[in-house]
Short mmCIF file of N, CA and C in Angstrom, two decimals:
data_model
loop_
_atom_site.label_atom_id
_atom_site.label_comp_id
_atom_site.label_asym_id
_atom_site.label_seq_id
_atom_site.Cartn_x
_atom_site.Cartn_y
_atom_site.Cartn_z
N MET X 6 0.85 -1.18 0.00
CA MET X 6 0.00 0.00 0.00
C MET X 6 0.90 1.24 0.00
N PRO X 7 0.72 2.17 -0.94
CA PRO X 7 1.53 3.38 -0.96
C PRO X 7 1.39 4.16 0.35
N LEU X 8 2.43 4.88 0.69
CA LEU X 8 2.49 5.60 1.95
C LEU X 8 1.29 6.50 2.17
N MET X 9 0.90 7.30 1.21
CA MET X 9 -0.20 8.23 1.44
C MET X 9 -1.55 7.52 1.46
N ASP X 10 -1.67 6.32 0.85
CA ASP X 10 -2.90 5.56 1.00
C ASP X 10 -3.06 5.14 2.45
N ILE X 11 -1.97 4.76 3.09
CA ILE X 11 -2.02 4.42 4.51
C ILE X 11 -2.47 5.64 5.29
N ALA X 12 -1.89 6.79 4.97
CA ALA X 12 -2.24 8.01 5.70
C ALA X 12 -3.71 8.36 5.51
N ARG X 13 -4.21 8.24 4.32
CA ARG X 13 -5.60 8.60 4.06
C ARG X 13 -6.57 7.66 4.76
N SER X 14 -6.17 6.40 4.92
CA SER X 14 -7.08 5.44 5.52
C SER X 14 -7.04 5.45 7.05
N SER X 15 -6.11 6.19 7.62
CA SER X 15 -5.91 6.16 9.06
C SER X 15 -6.89 7.03 9.82
N PRO X 16 -7.47 6.49 10.89
CA PRO X 16 -8.32 7.30 11.74
C PRO X 16 -7.50 8.13 12.73
N HIS X 17 -6.21 7.87 12.86
CA HIS X 17 -5.35 8.55 13.83
C HIS X 17 -4.46 9.55 13.10
N ARG X 18 -5.07 10.55 12.53
CA ARG X 18 -4.36 11.48 11.69
C ARG X 18 -4.45 12.87 12.28
N GLY X 19 -3.34 13.58 12.29
CA GLY X 19 -3.34 14.95 12.76
C GLY X 19 -2.88 15.86 11.64
N GLU X 20 -3.61 16.91 11.38
CA GLU X 20 -3.28 17.79 10.28
C GLU X 20 -2.92 19.17 10.80
N ILE X 21 -1.91 19.75 10.22
CA ILE X 21 -1.45 21.08 10.58
C ILE X 21 -1.65 21.97 9.37
N GLY X 22 -2.26 23.13 9.55
CA GLY X 22 -2.64 23.92 8.41
C GLY X 22 -1.84 25.16 8.11
N ASN X 23 -1.21 25.81 9.08
CA ASN X 23 -0.52 27.05 8.75
C ASN X 23 0.78 27.18 9.51
N ARG X 24 1.56 28.22 9.20
CA ARG X 24 2.89 28.40 9.75
C ARG X 24 2.94 28.49 11.27
N SER X 25 1.89 28.96 11.91
CA SER X 25 1.95 29.14 13.35
C SER X 25 1.60 27.87 14.12
N ASP X 26 1.15 26.84 13.42
CA ASP X 26 0.79 25.61 14.10
C ASP X 26 2.03 24.78 14.41
N ARG X 27 1.86 23.80 15.28
CA ARG X 27 2.97 22.96 15.72
C ARG X 27 2.54 21.49 15.70
N LEU X 28 3.42 20.63 15.29
CA LEU X 28 3.19 19.20 15.32
C LEU X 28 3.98 18.69 16.51
N ALA X 29 3.33 18.53 17.66
CA ALA X 29 4.03 18.22 18.91
C ALA X 29 3.88 16.76 19.30
N ASN X 30 4.69 16.35 20.25
CA ASN X 30 4.65 15.01 20.83
C ASN X 30 4.79 13.92 19.78
N SER X 31 5.59 14.16 18.79
CA SER X 31 5.85 13.19 17.74
C SER X 31 7.26 12.66 17.89
N GLY X 32 7.49 11.44 17.45
CA GLY X 32 8.84 10.92 17.40
C GLY X 32 9.71 11.76 16.48
N PHE X 33 9.07 12.56 15.64
CA PHE X 33 9.79 13.44 14.75
C PHE X 33 10.13 14.74 15.45
N GLY X 34 9.71 14.93 16.69
CA GLY X 34 9.96 16.15 17.42
C GLY X 34 8.89 17.17 17.12
N SER X 35 9.11 18.38 17.53
CA SER X 35 8.15 19.45 17.32
C SER X 35 8.47 20.13 15.99
N ILE X 36 7.48 20.26 15.15
CA ILE X 36 7.69 20.90 13.86
C ILE X 36 6.98 22.23 13.85
N GLU X 37 7.73 23.28 13.65
CA GLU X 37 7.17 24.61 13.60
C GLU X 37 7.46 25.22 12.23
N VAL X 38 6.70 26.19 11.86
CA VAL X 38 6.93 26.97 10.66
C VAL X 38 6.81 26.14 9.38
N ALA X 39 5.95 25.16 9.40
CA ALA X 39 5.67 24.39 8.20
C ALA X 39 4.54 25.07 7.45
N ASP X 40 4.64 25.11 6.14
CA ASP X 40 3.52 25.60 5.36
C ASP X 40 2.35 24.64 5.52
N HIS X 41 2.66 23.36 5.60
CA HIS X 41 1.64 22.34 5.83
C HIS X 41 2.36 21.09 6.34
N ALA X 42 1.81 20.46 7.35
CA ALA X 42 2.38 19.21 7.85
C ALA X 42 1.24 18.31 8.32
N GLU X 43 1.43 17.02 8.13
CA GLU X 43 0.44 16.05 8.54
C GLU X 43 1.17 14.84 9.12
N LYS X 44 0.81 14.45 10.33
CA LYS X 44 1.40 13.29 10.99
C LYS X 44 0.35 12.20 11.08
N VAL X 45 0.77 10.95 10.88
CA VAL X 45 -0.14 9.82 10.98
C VAL X 45 0.49 8.76 11.87
N ILE X 46 -0.27 8.33 12.88
CA ILE X 46 0.14 7.21 13.72
C ILE X 46 -1.03 6.23 13.73
N ARG X 47 -0.78 5.01 13.31
CA ARG X 47 -1.84 4.00 13.28
C ARG X 47 -1.66 3.02 14.43
N GLY X 48 -2.73 2.74 15.12
CA GLY X 48 -2.68 1.80 16.22
C GLY X 48 -2.29 0.40 15.80
N ASP X 49 -2.62 0.02 14.57
CA ASP X 49 -2.29 -1.32 14.10
C ASP X 49 -0.87 -1.42 13.55
N LEU X 50 -0.13 -0.30 13.56
CA LEU X 50 1.26 -0.29 13.12
C LEU X 50 2.13 0.37 14.20
N PRO X 51 2.26 -0.25 15.38
CA PRO X 51 3.06 0.38 16.43
C PRO X 51 4.52 0.52 16.01
N GLY X 52 5.11 1.64 16.39
CA GLY X 52 6.50 1.91 16.03
C GLY X 52 6.69 2.52 14.67
N VAL X 53 5.59 2.88 14.01
CA VAL X 53 5.64 3.47 12.67
C VAL X 53 4.97 4.84 12.71
N GLU X 54 5.66 5.86 12.21
CA GLU X 54 5.06 7.19 12.08
C GLU X 54 5.24 7.68 10.65
N LEU X 55 4.21 8.29 10.14
CA LEU X 55 4.23 8.86 8.80
C LEU X 55 4.09 10.37 8.91
N LEU X 56 4.81 11.08 8.10
CA LEU X 56 4.75 12.54 8.10
C LEU X 56 4.79 13.02 6.66
N ARG X 57 3.99 14.03 6.37
CA ARG X 57 4.06 14.73 5.07
C ARG X 57 4.11 16.20 5.39
N ALA X 58 5.07 16.92 4.81
CA ALA X 58 5.23 18.34 5.14
C ALA X 58 5.79 19.11 3.96
N ARG X 59 5.55 20.41 4.00
CA ARG X 59 6.09 21.35 3.02
C ARG X 59 6.83 22.43 3.78
N PHE X 60 8.09 22.69 3.42
CA PHE X 60 8.90 23.73 4.04
C PHE X 60 9.52 24.61 2.98
N GLU X 61 9.61 25.88 3.27
CA GLU X 61 10.30 26.81 2.38
C GLU X 61 11.50 27.44 3.08
N ASP X 62 11.26 28.14 4.17
CA ASP X 62 12.33 28.88 4.84
C ASP X 62 12.86 28.21 6.10
N TYR X 63 12.12 27.31 6.67
CA TYR X 63 12.50 26.75 7.97
C TYR X 63 13.70 25.81 7.82
N ARG X 64 14.61 25.89 8.80
CA ARG X 64 15.78 25.00 8.84
C ARG X 64 15.75 24.24 10.16
N PHE X 65 15.86 22.94 10.08
CA PHE X 65 15.96 22.14 11.30
C PHE X 65 17.39 22.25 11.81
N ALA X 66 17.55 22.61 13.06
CA ALA X 66 18.87 22.61 13.69
C ALA X 66 19.36 21.16 13.79
N ARG X 67 20.63 21.00 14.04
CA ARG X 67 21.21 19.66 14.20
C ARG X 67 20.44 18.92 15.31
N HIS X 68 19.99 17.70 15.00
CA HIS X 68 19.21 16.90 15.93
C HIS X 68 19.32 15.44 15.53
N ALA X 69 18.80 14.56 16.36
CA ALA X 69 18.78 13.12 16.07
C ALA X 69 17.42 12.57 16.49
N HIS X 70 17.05 11.45 15.91
CA HIS X 70 15.80 10.77 16.24
C HIS X 70 16.13 9.44 16.91
N GLN X 71 15.21 8.93 17.68
CA GLN X 71 15.37 7.61 18.28
C GLN X 71 14.96 6.51 17.31
N HIS X 72 14.48 6.89 16.15
CA HIS X 72 14.04 5.93 15.14
C HIS X 72 14.74 6.24 13.81
N ALA X 73 14.74 5.26 12.92
CA ALA X 73 15.28 5.46 11.58
C ALA X 73 14.25 6.22 10.74
N VAL X 74 14.75 7.00 9.77
CA VAL X 74 13.88 7.80 8.92
C VAL X 74 14.17 7.49 7.45
N ILE X 75 13.10 7.27 6.70
CA ILE X 75 13.17 7.17 5.24
C ILE X 75 12.35 8.34 4.72
N GLY X 76 12.97 9.24 3.96
CA GLY X 76 12.29 10.40 3.41
C GLY X 76 12.15 10.30 1.91
N LEU X 77 11.02 10.78 1.39
CA LEU X 77 10.75 10.78 -0.05
C LEU X 77 10.45 12.21 -0.46
N VAL X 78 11.21 12.76 -1.35
CA VAL X 78 10.98 14.13 -1.81
C VAL X 78 9.99 14.09 -2.97
N GLU X 79 8.84 14.75 -2.75
CA GLU X 79 7.81 14.81 -3.78
C GLU X 79 8.08 15.93 -4.78
N SER X 80 8.50 17.08 -4.25
CA SER X 80 8.80 18.22 -5.13
C SER X 80 9.82 19.11 -4.45
N GLY X 81 10.52 19.89 -5.26
CA GLY X 81 11.54 20.78 -4.73
C GLY X 81 12.83 20.03 -4.43
N VAL X 82 13.68 20.70 -3.63
CA VAL X 82 14.99 20.14 -3.29
C VAL X 82 15.18 20.20 -1.79
N GLN X 83 15.48 19.07 -1.20
CA GLN X 83 15.77 18.94 0.23
C GLN X 83 17.27 18.83 0.40
N SER X 84 17.79 19.43 1.47
CA SER X 84 19.22 19.37 1.74
C SER X 84 19.43 19.11 3.23
N TYR X 85 20.51 18.39 3.55
CA TYR X 85 20.82 18.18 4.96
C TYR X 85 22.28 17.84 5.17
N LEU X 86 22.79 18.23 6.34
CA LEU X 86 24.13 17.84 6.77
C LEU X 86 23.98 16.54 7.53
N TYR X 87 24.76 15.54 7.11
CA TYR X 87 24.64 14.21 7.70
C TYR X 87 25.94 13.47 7.48
N ARG X 88 26.48 12.89 8.53
CA ARG X 88 27.74 12.15 8.46
C ARG X 88 28.88 12.99 7.90
N GLY X 89 28.89 14.25 8.28
CA GLY X 89 29.99 15.14 7.91
C GLY X 89 29.95 15.68 6.49
N ALA X 90 28.86 15.50 5.78
CA ALA X 90 28.77 15.98 4.40
C ALA X 90 27.39 16.56 4.13
N ARG X 91 27.30 17.44 3.14
CA ARG X 91 26.02 17.99 2.70
C ARG X 91 25.44 17.06 1.64
N HIS X 92 24.18 16.68 1.82
CA HIS X 92 23.48 15.82 0.87
C HIS X 92 22.27 16.57 0.34
N THR X 93 21.98 16.40 -0.93
CA THR X 93 20.86 17.07 -1.57
C THR X 93 19.99 16.02 -2.24
N THR X 94 18.67 16.16 -2.05
CA THR X 94 17.73 15.20 -2.61
C THR X 94 16.69 15.95 -3.42
N GLY X 95 16.55 15.59 -4.68
CA GLY X 95 15.57 16.22 -5.56
C GLY X 95 14.30 15.40 -5.66
N PRO X 96 13.38 15.82 -6.53
CA PRO X 96 12.12 15.09 -6.71
C PRO X 96 12.35 13.63 -7.06
N SER X 97 11.56 12.77 -6.46
CA SER X 97 11.64 11.31 -6.64
C SER X 97 12.87 10.70 -5.99
N GLY X 98 13.59 11.48 -5.19
CA GLY X 98 14.74 10.95 -4.46
C GLY X 98 14.34 10.49 -3.08
N LEU X 99 15.12 9.58 -2.55
CA LEU X 99 14.92 9.06 -1.20
C LEU X 99 16.12 9.45 -0.34
N PHE X 100 15.86 9.90 0.89
CA PHE X 100 16.97 10.17 1.81
C PHE X 100 16.76 9.35 3.07
N PHE X 101 17.87 9.03 3.73
CA PHE X 101 17.85 8.13 4.87
C PHE X 101 18.62 8.73 6.03
N VAL X 102 18.14 8.43 7.24
CA VAL X 102 18.84 8.82 8.46
C VAL X 102 18.72 7.65 9.44
N ASN X 103 19.86 7.17 9.92
CA ASN X 103 19.84 6.10 10.91
C ASN X 103 19.46 6.64 12.28
N ALA X 104 18.83 5.82 13.08
CA ALA X 104 18.46 6.20 14.44
C ALA X 104 19.70 6.65 15.20
N GLY X 105 19.56 7.75 15.93
CA GLY X 105 20.64 8.24 16.77
C GLY X 105 21.70 9.05 16.06
N GLU X 106 21.64 9.19 14.73
CA GLU X 106 22.66 9.95 14.00
C GLU X 106 22.19 11.39 13.77
N ALA X 107 23.04 12.33 14.17
CA ALA X 107 22.71 13.75 14.07
C ALA X 107 22.67 14.22 12.62
N HIS X 108 21.75 15.14 12.34
CA HIS X 108 21.59 15.70 11.00
C HIS X 108 20.83 17.02 11.10
N THR X 109 20.83 17.78 10.03
CA THR X 109 20.02 18.99 9.92
C THR X 109 18.94 18.73 8.88
N GLY X 110 18.25 19.76 8.43
CA GLY X 110 17.27 19.63 7.36
C GLY X 110 16.80 20.99 6.91
N GLU X 111 16.82 21.24 5.59
CA GLU X 111 16.40 22.52 5.05
C GLU X 111 16.14 22.39 3.56
N ALA X 112 15.53 23.43 3.03
CA ALA X 112 15.31 23.48 1.58
C ALA X 112 16.66 23.64 0.88
N GLY X 113 16.78 23.00 -0.27
CA GLY X 113 18.01 23.09 -1.05
C GLY X 113 18.05 24.32 -1.94
N ASP X 114 16.92 25.03 -2.06
CA ASP X 114 16.88 26.28 -2.82
C ASP X 114 15.74 27.14 -2.29
N GLU X 115 15.52 28.29 -2.90
CA GLU X 115 14.52 29.25 -2.42
C GLU X 115 13.08 28.81 -2.65
N HIS X 116 12.86 27.73 -3.38
CA HIS X 116 11.50 27.28 -3.69
C HIS X 116 10.92 26.31 -2.65
N GLY X 117 11.74 25.83 -1.74
CA GLY X 117 11.26 24.91 -0.72
C GLY X 117 11.12 23.49 -1.24
N TYR X 118 10.52 22.64 -0.41
CA TYR X 118 10.35 21.24 -0.79
C TYR X 118 9.17 20.64 -0.06
N THR X 119 8.62 19.60 -0.65
CA THR X 119 7.56 18.81 -0.04
C THR X 119 8.09 17.39 0.07
N TYR X 120 7.90 16.80 1.24
CA TYR X 120 8.40 15.44 1.42
C TYR X 120 7.47 14.64 2.31
N ARG X 121 7.66 13.33 2.24
CA ARG X 121 7.00 12.38 3.12
C ARG X 121 8.10 11.64 3.85
N SER X 122 7.87 11.29 5.08
CA SER X 122 8.86 10.47 5.78
C SER X 122 8.18 9.36 6.54
N LEU X 123 8.92 8.29 6.68
CA LEU X 123 8.49 7.10 7.38
C LEU X 123 9.47 6.90 8.52
N GLY X 124 8.99 6.96 9.76
CA GLY X 124 9.83 6.73 10.93
C GLY X 124 9.59 5.33 11.46
N LEU X 125 10.67 4.58 11.65
CA LEU X 125 10.56 3.19 12.09
C LEU X 125 11.40 2.99 13.35
N ASP X 126 10.75 2.64 14.47
CA ASP X 126 11.54 2.42 15.67
C ASP X 126 12.13 1.02 15.66
N GLU X 127 13.05 0.76 16.57
CA GLU X 127 13.81 -0.50 16.55
C GLU X 127 12.95 -1.74 16.81
N ASN X 128 11.75 -1.57 17.29
CA ASN X 128 10.89 -2.72 17.56
C ASN X 128 10.06 -3.15 16.36
N VAL X 129 10.15 -2.42 15.25
CA VAL X 129 9.36 -2.75 14.07
C VAL X 129 9.91 -3.99 13.36
N LEU X 130 11.20 -4.03 13.09
CA LEU X 130 11.76 -5.13 12.31
C LEU X 130 11.59 -6.52 12.93
N PRO X 131 11.79 -6.70 14.23
CA PRO X 131 11.64 -8.05 14.78
C PRO X 131 10.26 -8.66 14.53
N ARG X 132 9.25 -7.85 14.35
CA ARG X 132 7.90 -8.38 14.09
C ARG X 132 7.81 -9.04 12.71
N PHE X 133 8.75 -8.72 11.81
CA PHE X 133 8.72 -9.28 10.46
C PHE X 133 9.53 -10.58 10.33
N PHE X 134 10.22 -10.98 11.39
CA PHE X 134 11.06 -12.17 11.35
C PHE X 134 10.55 -13.20 12.34
N ASP X 135 10.70 -14.48 12.00
CA ASP X 135 10.23 -15.55 12.87
C ASP X 135 11.19 -15.84 14.03
N ASP X 136 12.44 -15.43 13.91
CA ASP X 136 13.39 -15.73 14.98
C ASP X 136 13.37 -14.62 16.04
N ARG X 137 14.05 -14.85 17.11
CA ARG X 137 14.05 -13.90 18.22
C ARG X 137 15.31 -13.03 18.25
N ARG X 138 16.14 -13.15 17.24
CA ARG X 138 17.35 -12.32 17.19
C ARG X 138 16.97 -10.86 17.00
N ARG X 139 17.83 -10.00 17.43
CA ARG X 139 17.62 -8.55 17.30
C ARG X 139 18.03 -8.14 15.90
N HIS X 140 17.16 -7.48 15.18
CA HIS X 140 17.45 -6.98 13.84
C HIS X 140 17.50 -5.47 13.92
N ARG X 141 18.55 -4.87 13.42
CA ARG X 141 18.71 -3.42 13.49
C ARG X 141 18.71 -2.84 12.08
N LEU X 142 17.88 -1.85 11.89
CA LEU X 142 17.79 -1.18 10.60
C LEU X 142 18.92 -0.17 10.49
N ARG X 143 19.81 -0.34 9.49
CA ARG X 143 20.93 0.58 9.27
C ARG X 143 21.02 0.86 7.77
N PHE X 144 21.08 2.14 7.43
CA PHE X 144 21.21 2.55 6.03
C PHE X 144 22.67 2.89 5.74
N GLY X 145 23.15 2.43 4.59
CA GLY X 145 24.52 2.73 4.19
C GLY X 145 24.63 4.04 3.43
N GLU X 146 23.66 4.31 2.58
CA GLU X 146 23.67 5.51 1.74
C GLU X 146 22.79 6.59 2.34
N ALA X 147 23.14 7.84 2.11
CA ALA X 147 22.32 8.96 2.60
C ALA X 147 21.20 9.30 1.62
N VAL X 148 21.47 9.22 0.32
CA VAL X 148 20.49 9.58 -0.72
C VAL X 148 20.58 8.57 -1.85
N VAL X 149 19.42 8.13 -2.34
CA VAL X 149 19.38 7.25 -3.51
C VAL X 149 18.22 7.67 -4.42
N TYR X 150 18.37 7.34 -5.67
CA TYR X 150 17.29 7.50 -6.65
C TYR X 150 17.00 6.11 -7.19
N HIS X 151 15.86 5.56 -6.81
CA HIS X 151 15.49 4.21 -7.18
C HIS X 151 13.99 4.23 -7.49
N LYS X 152 13.64 4.24 -8.77
CA LYS X 152 12.25 4.44 -9.18
C LYS X 152 11.29 3.40 -8.60
N ARG X 153 11.68 2.13 -8.63
CA ARG X 153 10.76 1.10 -8.13
C ARG X 153 10.55 1.20 -6.62
N LEU X 154 11.62 1.45 -5.86
CA LEU X 154 11.48 1.60 -4.41
C LEU X 154 10.65 2.82 -4.08
N TYR X 155 10.92 3.94 -4.75
CA TYR X 155 10.16 5.16 -4.51
C TYR X 155 8.66 4.92 -4.78
N ALA X 156 8.35 4.23 -5.87
CA ALA X 156 6.96 3.98 -6.23
C ALA X 156 6.27 3.09 -5.19
N LYS X 157 6.99 2.14 -4.62
CA LYS X 157 6.39 1.24 -3.63
C LYS X 157 6.17 1.92 -2.30
N LEU X 158 7.01 2.88 -1.96
CA LEU X 158 6.83 3.59 -0.70
C LEU X 158 5.78 4.66 -0.83
#
């Protein structure tokens, strides 16, 4: 099921409409100064958070999440400092952040960007495996362009 189909079908959806609103108490932290942001948490998918937002001028200060993040840029250009380098993600690009790794986040140009992100806590993966070993989600690349993966997410 595509990411936004999950969001549309969810009864646990919070929508933010203007720059002065805040998306609080999220694993994604507090989001301020978004042109538009929407957070989705589904009771039947514990440990999973979905976010869709549009930013133009706002810059996220250096921060880290307790969960892994997969971001999909729908339009515009997203940029972030991560692992000691600047990474830029354009439309149809995917960006990744491992849990606990510090990064920033901002528009890559004056036009801003719209993106969706999927936050996965460490307890999500073990539910997909039959064994009791600990599985840890770790991304090797910061940005990729992969049409089939992007379409499935």
